One Martini backbone bead per residue (centre of mass of N, CA, C, O) as a GRO file, in nm:
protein
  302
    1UNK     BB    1   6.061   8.146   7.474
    2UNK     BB    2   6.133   8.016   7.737
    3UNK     BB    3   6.169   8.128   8.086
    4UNK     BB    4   6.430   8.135   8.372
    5UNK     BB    5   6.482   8.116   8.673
    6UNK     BB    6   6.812   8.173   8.833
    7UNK     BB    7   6.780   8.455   8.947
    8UNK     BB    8   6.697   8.615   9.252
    9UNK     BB    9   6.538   8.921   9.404
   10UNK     BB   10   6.498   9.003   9.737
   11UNK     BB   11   6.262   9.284   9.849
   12UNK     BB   12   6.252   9.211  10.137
   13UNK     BB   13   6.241   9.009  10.491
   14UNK     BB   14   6.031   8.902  10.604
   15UNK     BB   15   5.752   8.670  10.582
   16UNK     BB   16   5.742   8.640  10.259
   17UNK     BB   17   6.047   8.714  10.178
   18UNK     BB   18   6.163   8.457  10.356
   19UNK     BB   19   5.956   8.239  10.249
   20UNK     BB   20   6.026   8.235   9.952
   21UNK     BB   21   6.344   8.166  10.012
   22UNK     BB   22   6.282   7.892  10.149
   23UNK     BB   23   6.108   7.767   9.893
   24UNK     BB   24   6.397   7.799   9.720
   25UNK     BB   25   6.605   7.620   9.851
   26UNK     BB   26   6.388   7.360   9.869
   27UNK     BB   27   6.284   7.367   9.529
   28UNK     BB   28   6.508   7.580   9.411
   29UNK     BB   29   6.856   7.505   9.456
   30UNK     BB   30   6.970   7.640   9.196
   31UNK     BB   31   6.875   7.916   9.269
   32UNK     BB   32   7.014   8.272   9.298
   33UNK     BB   33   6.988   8.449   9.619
   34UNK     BB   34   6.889   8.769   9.699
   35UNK     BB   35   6.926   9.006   9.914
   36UNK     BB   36   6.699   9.300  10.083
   37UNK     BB   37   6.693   9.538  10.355
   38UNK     BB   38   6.624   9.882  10.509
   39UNK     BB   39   6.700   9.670  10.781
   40UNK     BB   40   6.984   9.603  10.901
   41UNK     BB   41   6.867   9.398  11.099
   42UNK     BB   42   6.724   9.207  10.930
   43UNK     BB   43   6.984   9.141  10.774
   44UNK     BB   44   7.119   9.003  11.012
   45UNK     BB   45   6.936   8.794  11.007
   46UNK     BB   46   6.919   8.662  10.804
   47UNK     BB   47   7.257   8.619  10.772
   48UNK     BB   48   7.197   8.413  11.034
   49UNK     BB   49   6.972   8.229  10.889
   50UNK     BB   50   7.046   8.195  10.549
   51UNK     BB   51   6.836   8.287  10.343
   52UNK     BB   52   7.077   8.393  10.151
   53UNK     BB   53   7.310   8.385   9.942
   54UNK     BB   54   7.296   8.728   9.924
   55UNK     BB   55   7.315   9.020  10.170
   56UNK     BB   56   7.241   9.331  10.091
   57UNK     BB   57   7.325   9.696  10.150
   58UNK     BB   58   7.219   9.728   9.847
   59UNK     BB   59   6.982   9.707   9.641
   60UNK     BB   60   7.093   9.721   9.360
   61UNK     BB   61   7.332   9.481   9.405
   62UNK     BB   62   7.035   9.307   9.476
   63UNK     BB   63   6.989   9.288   9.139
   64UNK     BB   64   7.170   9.243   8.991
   65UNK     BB   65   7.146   8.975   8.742
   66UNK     BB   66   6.841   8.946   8.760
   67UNK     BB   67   6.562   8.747   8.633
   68UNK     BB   68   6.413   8.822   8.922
   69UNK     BB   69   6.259   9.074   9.154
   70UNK     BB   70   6.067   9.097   9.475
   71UNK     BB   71   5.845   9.278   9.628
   72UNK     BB   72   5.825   9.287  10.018
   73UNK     BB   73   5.663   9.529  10.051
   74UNK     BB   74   5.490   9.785  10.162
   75UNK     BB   75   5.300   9.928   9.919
   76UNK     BB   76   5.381  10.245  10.020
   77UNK     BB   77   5.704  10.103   9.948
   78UNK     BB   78   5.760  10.068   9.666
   79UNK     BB   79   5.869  10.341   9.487
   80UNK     BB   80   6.109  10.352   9.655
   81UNK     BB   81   6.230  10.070   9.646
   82UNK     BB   82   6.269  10.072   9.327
   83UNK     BB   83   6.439  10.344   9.300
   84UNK     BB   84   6.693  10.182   9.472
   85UNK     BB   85   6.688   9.951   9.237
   86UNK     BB   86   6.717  10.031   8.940
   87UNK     BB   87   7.058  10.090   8.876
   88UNK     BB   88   7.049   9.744   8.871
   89UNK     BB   89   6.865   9.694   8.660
   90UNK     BB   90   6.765   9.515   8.365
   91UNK     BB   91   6.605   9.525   8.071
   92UNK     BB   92   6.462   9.177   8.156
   93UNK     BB   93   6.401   9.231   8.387
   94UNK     BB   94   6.142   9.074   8.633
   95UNK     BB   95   5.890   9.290   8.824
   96UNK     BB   96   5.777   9.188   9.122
   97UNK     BB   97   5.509   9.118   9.370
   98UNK     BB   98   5.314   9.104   9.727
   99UNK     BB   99   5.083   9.266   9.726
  100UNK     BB  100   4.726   9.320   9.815
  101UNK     BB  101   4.761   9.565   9.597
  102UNK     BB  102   4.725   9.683   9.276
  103UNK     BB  103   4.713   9.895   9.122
  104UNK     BB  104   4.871  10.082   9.285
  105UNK     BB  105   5.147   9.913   9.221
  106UNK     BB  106   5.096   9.924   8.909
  107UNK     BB  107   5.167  10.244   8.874
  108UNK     BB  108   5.428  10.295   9.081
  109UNK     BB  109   5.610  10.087   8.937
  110UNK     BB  110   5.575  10.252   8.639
  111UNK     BB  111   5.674  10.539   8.715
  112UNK     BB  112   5.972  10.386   8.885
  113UNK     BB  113   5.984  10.183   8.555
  114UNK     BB  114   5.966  10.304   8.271
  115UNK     BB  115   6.045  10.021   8.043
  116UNK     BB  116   5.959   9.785   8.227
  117UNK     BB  117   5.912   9.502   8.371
  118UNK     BB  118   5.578   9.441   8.490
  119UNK     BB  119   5.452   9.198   8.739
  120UNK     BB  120   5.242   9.149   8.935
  121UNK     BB  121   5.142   9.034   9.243
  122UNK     BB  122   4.939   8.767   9.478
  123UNK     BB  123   5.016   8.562   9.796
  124UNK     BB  124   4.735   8.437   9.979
  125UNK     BB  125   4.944   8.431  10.189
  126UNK     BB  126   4.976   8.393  10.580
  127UNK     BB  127   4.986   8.545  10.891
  128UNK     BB  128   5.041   8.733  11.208
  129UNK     BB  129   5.324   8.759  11.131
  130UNK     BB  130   5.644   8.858  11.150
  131UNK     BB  131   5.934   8.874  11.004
  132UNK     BB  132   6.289   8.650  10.937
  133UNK     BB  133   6.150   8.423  11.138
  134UNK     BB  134   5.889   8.369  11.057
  135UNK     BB  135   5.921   8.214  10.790
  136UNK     BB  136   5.790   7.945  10.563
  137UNK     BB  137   5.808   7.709  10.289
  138UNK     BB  138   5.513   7.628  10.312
  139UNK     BB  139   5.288   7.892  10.271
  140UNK     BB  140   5.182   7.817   9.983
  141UNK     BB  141   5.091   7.590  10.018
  142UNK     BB  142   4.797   7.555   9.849
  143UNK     BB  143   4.780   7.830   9.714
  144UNK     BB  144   4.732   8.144   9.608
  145UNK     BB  145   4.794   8.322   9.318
  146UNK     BB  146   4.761   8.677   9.192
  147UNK     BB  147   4.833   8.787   8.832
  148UNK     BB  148   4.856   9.122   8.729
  149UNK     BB  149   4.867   9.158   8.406
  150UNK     BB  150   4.945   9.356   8.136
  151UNK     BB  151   4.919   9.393   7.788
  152UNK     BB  152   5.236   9.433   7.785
  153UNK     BB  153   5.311   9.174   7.881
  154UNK     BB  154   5.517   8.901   7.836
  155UNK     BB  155   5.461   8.598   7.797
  156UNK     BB  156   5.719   8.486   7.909
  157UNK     BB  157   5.740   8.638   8.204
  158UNK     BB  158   5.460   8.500   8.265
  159UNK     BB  159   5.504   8.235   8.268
  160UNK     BB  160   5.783   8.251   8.459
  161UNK     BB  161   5.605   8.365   8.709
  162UNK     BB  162   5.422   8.121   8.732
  163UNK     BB  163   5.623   7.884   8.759
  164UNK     BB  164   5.733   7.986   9.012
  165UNK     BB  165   5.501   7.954   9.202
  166UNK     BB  166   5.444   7.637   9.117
  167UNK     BB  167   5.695   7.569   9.301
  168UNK     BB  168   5.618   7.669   9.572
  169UNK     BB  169   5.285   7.555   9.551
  170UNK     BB  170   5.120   7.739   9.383
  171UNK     BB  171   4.807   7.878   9.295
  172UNK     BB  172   4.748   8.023   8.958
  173UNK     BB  173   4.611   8.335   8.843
  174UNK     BB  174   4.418   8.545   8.639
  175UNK     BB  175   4.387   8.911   8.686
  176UNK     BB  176   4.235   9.231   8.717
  177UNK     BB  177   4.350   9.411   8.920
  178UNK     BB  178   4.067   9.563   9.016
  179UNK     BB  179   3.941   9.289   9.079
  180UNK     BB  180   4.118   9.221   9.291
  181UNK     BB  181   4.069   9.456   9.482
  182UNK     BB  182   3.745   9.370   9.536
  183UNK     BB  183   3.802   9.063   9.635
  184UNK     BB  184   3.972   9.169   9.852
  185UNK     BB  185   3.785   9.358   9.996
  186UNK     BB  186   3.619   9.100  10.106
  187UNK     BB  187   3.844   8.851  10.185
  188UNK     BB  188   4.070   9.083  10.353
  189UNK     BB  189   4.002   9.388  10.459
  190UNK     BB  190   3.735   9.333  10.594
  191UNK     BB  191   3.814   9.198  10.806
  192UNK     BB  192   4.061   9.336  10.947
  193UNK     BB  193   3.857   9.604  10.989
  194UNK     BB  194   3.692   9.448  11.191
  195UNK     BB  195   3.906   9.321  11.393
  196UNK     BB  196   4.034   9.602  11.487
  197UNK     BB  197   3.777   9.705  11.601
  198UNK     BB  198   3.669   9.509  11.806
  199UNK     BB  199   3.909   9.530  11.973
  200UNK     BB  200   3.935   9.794  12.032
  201UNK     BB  201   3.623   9.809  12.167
  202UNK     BB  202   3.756   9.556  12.418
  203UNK     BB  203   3.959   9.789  12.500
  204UNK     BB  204   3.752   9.982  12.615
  205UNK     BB  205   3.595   9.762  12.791
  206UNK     BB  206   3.802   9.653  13.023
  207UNK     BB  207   3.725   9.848  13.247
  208UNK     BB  208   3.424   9.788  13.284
  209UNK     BB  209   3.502   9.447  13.292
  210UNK     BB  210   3.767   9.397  13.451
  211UNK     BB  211   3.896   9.207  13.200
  212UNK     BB  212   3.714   8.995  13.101
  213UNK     BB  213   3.740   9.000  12.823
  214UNK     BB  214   3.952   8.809  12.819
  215UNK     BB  215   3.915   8.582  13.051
  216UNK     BB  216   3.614   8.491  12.840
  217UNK     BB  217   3.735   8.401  12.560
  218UNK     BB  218   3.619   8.346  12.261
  219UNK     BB  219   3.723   8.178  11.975
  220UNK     BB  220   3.587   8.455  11.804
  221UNK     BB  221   3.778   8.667  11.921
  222UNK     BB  222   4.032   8.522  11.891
  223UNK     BB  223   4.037   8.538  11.593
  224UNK     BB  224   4.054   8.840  11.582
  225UNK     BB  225   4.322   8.890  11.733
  226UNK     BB  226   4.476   8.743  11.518
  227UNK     BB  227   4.422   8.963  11.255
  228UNK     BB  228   4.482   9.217  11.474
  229UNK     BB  229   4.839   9.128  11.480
  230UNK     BB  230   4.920   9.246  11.236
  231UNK     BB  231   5.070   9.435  11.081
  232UNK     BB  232   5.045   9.772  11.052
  233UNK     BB  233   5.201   9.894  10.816
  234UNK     BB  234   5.067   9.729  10.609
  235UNK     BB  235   4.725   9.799  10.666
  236UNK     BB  236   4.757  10.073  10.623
  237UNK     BB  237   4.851  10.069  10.335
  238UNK     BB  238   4.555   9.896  10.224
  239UNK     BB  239   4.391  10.089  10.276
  240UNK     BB  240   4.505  10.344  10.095
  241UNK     BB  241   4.528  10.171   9.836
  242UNK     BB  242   4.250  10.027   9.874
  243UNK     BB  243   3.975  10.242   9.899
  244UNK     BB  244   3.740  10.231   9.692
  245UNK     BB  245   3.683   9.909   9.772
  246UNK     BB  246   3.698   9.940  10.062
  247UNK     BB  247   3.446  10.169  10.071
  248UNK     BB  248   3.215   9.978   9.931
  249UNK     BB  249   3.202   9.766  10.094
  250UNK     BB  250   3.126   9.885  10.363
  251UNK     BB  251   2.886   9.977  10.307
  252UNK     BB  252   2.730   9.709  10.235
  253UNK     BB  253   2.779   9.610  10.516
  254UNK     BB  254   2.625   9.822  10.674
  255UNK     BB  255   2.362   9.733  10.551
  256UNK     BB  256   2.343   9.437  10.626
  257UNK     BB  257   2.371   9.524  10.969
  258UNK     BB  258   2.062   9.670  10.961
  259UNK     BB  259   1.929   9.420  10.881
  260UNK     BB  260   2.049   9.264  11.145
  261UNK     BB  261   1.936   9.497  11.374
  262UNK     BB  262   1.608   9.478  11.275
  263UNK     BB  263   1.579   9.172  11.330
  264UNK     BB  264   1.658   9.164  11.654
  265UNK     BB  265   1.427   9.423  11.725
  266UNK     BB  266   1.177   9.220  11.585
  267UNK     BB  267   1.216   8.901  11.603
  268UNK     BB  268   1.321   8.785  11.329
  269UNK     BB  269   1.404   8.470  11.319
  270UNK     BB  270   1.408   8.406  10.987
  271UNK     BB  271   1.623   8.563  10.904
  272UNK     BB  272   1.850   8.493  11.093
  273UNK     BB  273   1.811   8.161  10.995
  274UNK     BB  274   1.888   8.233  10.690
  275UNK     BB  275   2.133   8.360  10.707
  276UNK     BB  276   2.299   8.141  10.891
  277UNK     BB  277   2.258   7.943  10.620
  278UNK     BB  278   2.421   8.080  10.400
  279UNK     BB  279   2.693   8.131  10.558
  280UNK     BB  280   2.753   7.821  10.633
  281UNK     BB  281   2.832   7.755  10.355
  282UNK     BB  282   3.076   7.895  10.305
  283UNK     BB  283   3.234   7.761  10.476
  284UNK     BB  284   3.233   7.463  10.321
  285UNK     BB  285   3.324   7.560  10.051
  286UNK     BB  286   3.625   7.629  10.181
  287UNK     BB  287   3.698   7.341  10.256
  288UNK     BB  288   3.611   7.230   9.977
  289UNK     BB  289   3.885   7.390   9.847
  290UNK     BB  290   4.131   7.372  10.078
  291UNK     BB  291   4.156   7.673  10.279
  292UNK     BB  292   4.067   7.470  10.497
  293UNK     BB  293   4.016   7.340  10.872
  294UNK     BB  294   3.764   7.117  10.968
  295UNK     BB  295   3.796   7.069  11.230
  296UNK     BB  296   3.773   7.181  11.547
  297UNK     BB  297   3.883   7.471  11.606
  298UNK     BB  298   4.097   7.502  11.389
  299UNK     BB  299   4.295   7.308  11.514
  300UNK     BB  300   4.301   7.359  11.804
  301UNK     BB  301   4.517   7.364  12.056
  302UNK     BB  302   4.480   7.254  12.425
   0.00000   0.00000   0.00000
């Protein structure tokens, strides 16, 4: 028999976990929505913005008689949270989250949860910002959802957190955790460590250059800066949460910057001009999914 999700319960109020709220009043307007957050200031900010039917200020009673839960906190912070929210969980209450990292979070959570459902997700969406002021209802939508239930997991309560994603707008997939986190760490881990680094860099050269670094961003530049500006406490967690993985594309990664290193020390137009039309192939393809704005400047406003 199919299930319903009637009661939610959001642990994390931040960009995601705001958003989620903002997507079920707008979208599931019967569901009862709870929520909790372990900084009593966002917890003030929520139910200043109305985020939830009620903003609890201790996580077991914001789980109290929910038939799914949300984690959306930092990666790092699962098995506290987890642990802090038990005493109020029911026995067939559905537990997922939103972290980047899945193996390592479908560990911890099976650890600080013993005997429950638990069923990872991660909806592949988000912006540069953070907090439950950044959140909108909208941000799901057509992007993906990659839930990665274990063996173990009740197809009727998988089935119940697929239909939540795509009731907010989400397309979701089903695929195994560690496979999550190879193909996550090559479309998001390493972007992020590459953007972290280039802006570091840029900021150790802004004394040498005057500023110009700054002054004469272009850009290629400026988007760098774009999600070199994301939480750093999330990405902290994401990257050593998911360290064998992003460990392993980094070398490849790595190998590859020696092949275009020697290819402009030698002069080697053909391979330069070979690569960046293989890779500018990868740009029409992700547009032409659906995934990005083909704009000129991704629709940046002048």
């Amino acid at each position: 028999m199919a299930r319903r999700v009637e009661r939610l319960a959001i642990i994390g109020l931040g960009l995601i976990g705001s958003s989620i709220a903002r997507a079920v009043k707008e979208r599931l307007p019967d569901v009862m929505v709870t929520g909790h957050d372990m900084s009593s200031e966002v917890r003030d900010v929520a139910r200043t913005l109305g985020l939830c039917d009620a903003v609890n200020d201790d996580a077991a009673d914001a789980v109290a008689a929910a038939d799914l839960v949300i984690l959306a906190v930092p990666v790092g912070g699962m098995a506290a949270a987890a642990q802090a929210m038990a005493p109020g969980l029911a026995a067939d209450t559905i537990i997922s989250d939103v972290g980047s990292s899945k193996a390592s979070v479908a560990d911890a959570l099976a650890k600080a949860l013993p005997g429950h459902i638990v069923i990872p997700a991660h909806p592949v969406a988000g912006t540069e910002n953070s907090g439950p002021a950044a959140g909108f209802a909208s941000l799901f939508d057509g992007r993906w959802c990659i839930i990665t239930p274990d063996a173990t997991a009740p197809a009727n309560a998988v089935a119940a957190l697929t239909a939540f994603w795509e009731a907010l707008g989400a397309k979701v997939d089903v695929m195994d955790a560690a496979h999550h986190d190879m193909v996550l760490a090559v479309t998001s881990h390493l972007p992020h460590l590459i953007a972290y680094t280039i802006v570091g860099t840029a900021s150790e050269l802004e004394e040498v250059t005057e500023s110009e670094v700054i002054k004469y961003s272009a850009g290629g530049f400026r988007d760098f800066t774009r999600i070199a500006a994301s939480d750093p406490v999330m990405w902290r967690d994401v990257f050593l949460a998911n360290k064998d993985a992003v460990l392993a594309t980094l070398q490849r990664f790595n190998e590859d910057l020696t092949v275009l290193q020697q290819a402009i020390r030698r002069g080697d137009a053909d391979k330069l001009e070979d690569w960046f039309t293989r890779t500018r192939a990868i740009r029409r393809s992700i547009i032409a999914e659906g995934q990005d704005d083909a704009a000129p400047d991704f629709g940046r406003k002048h």
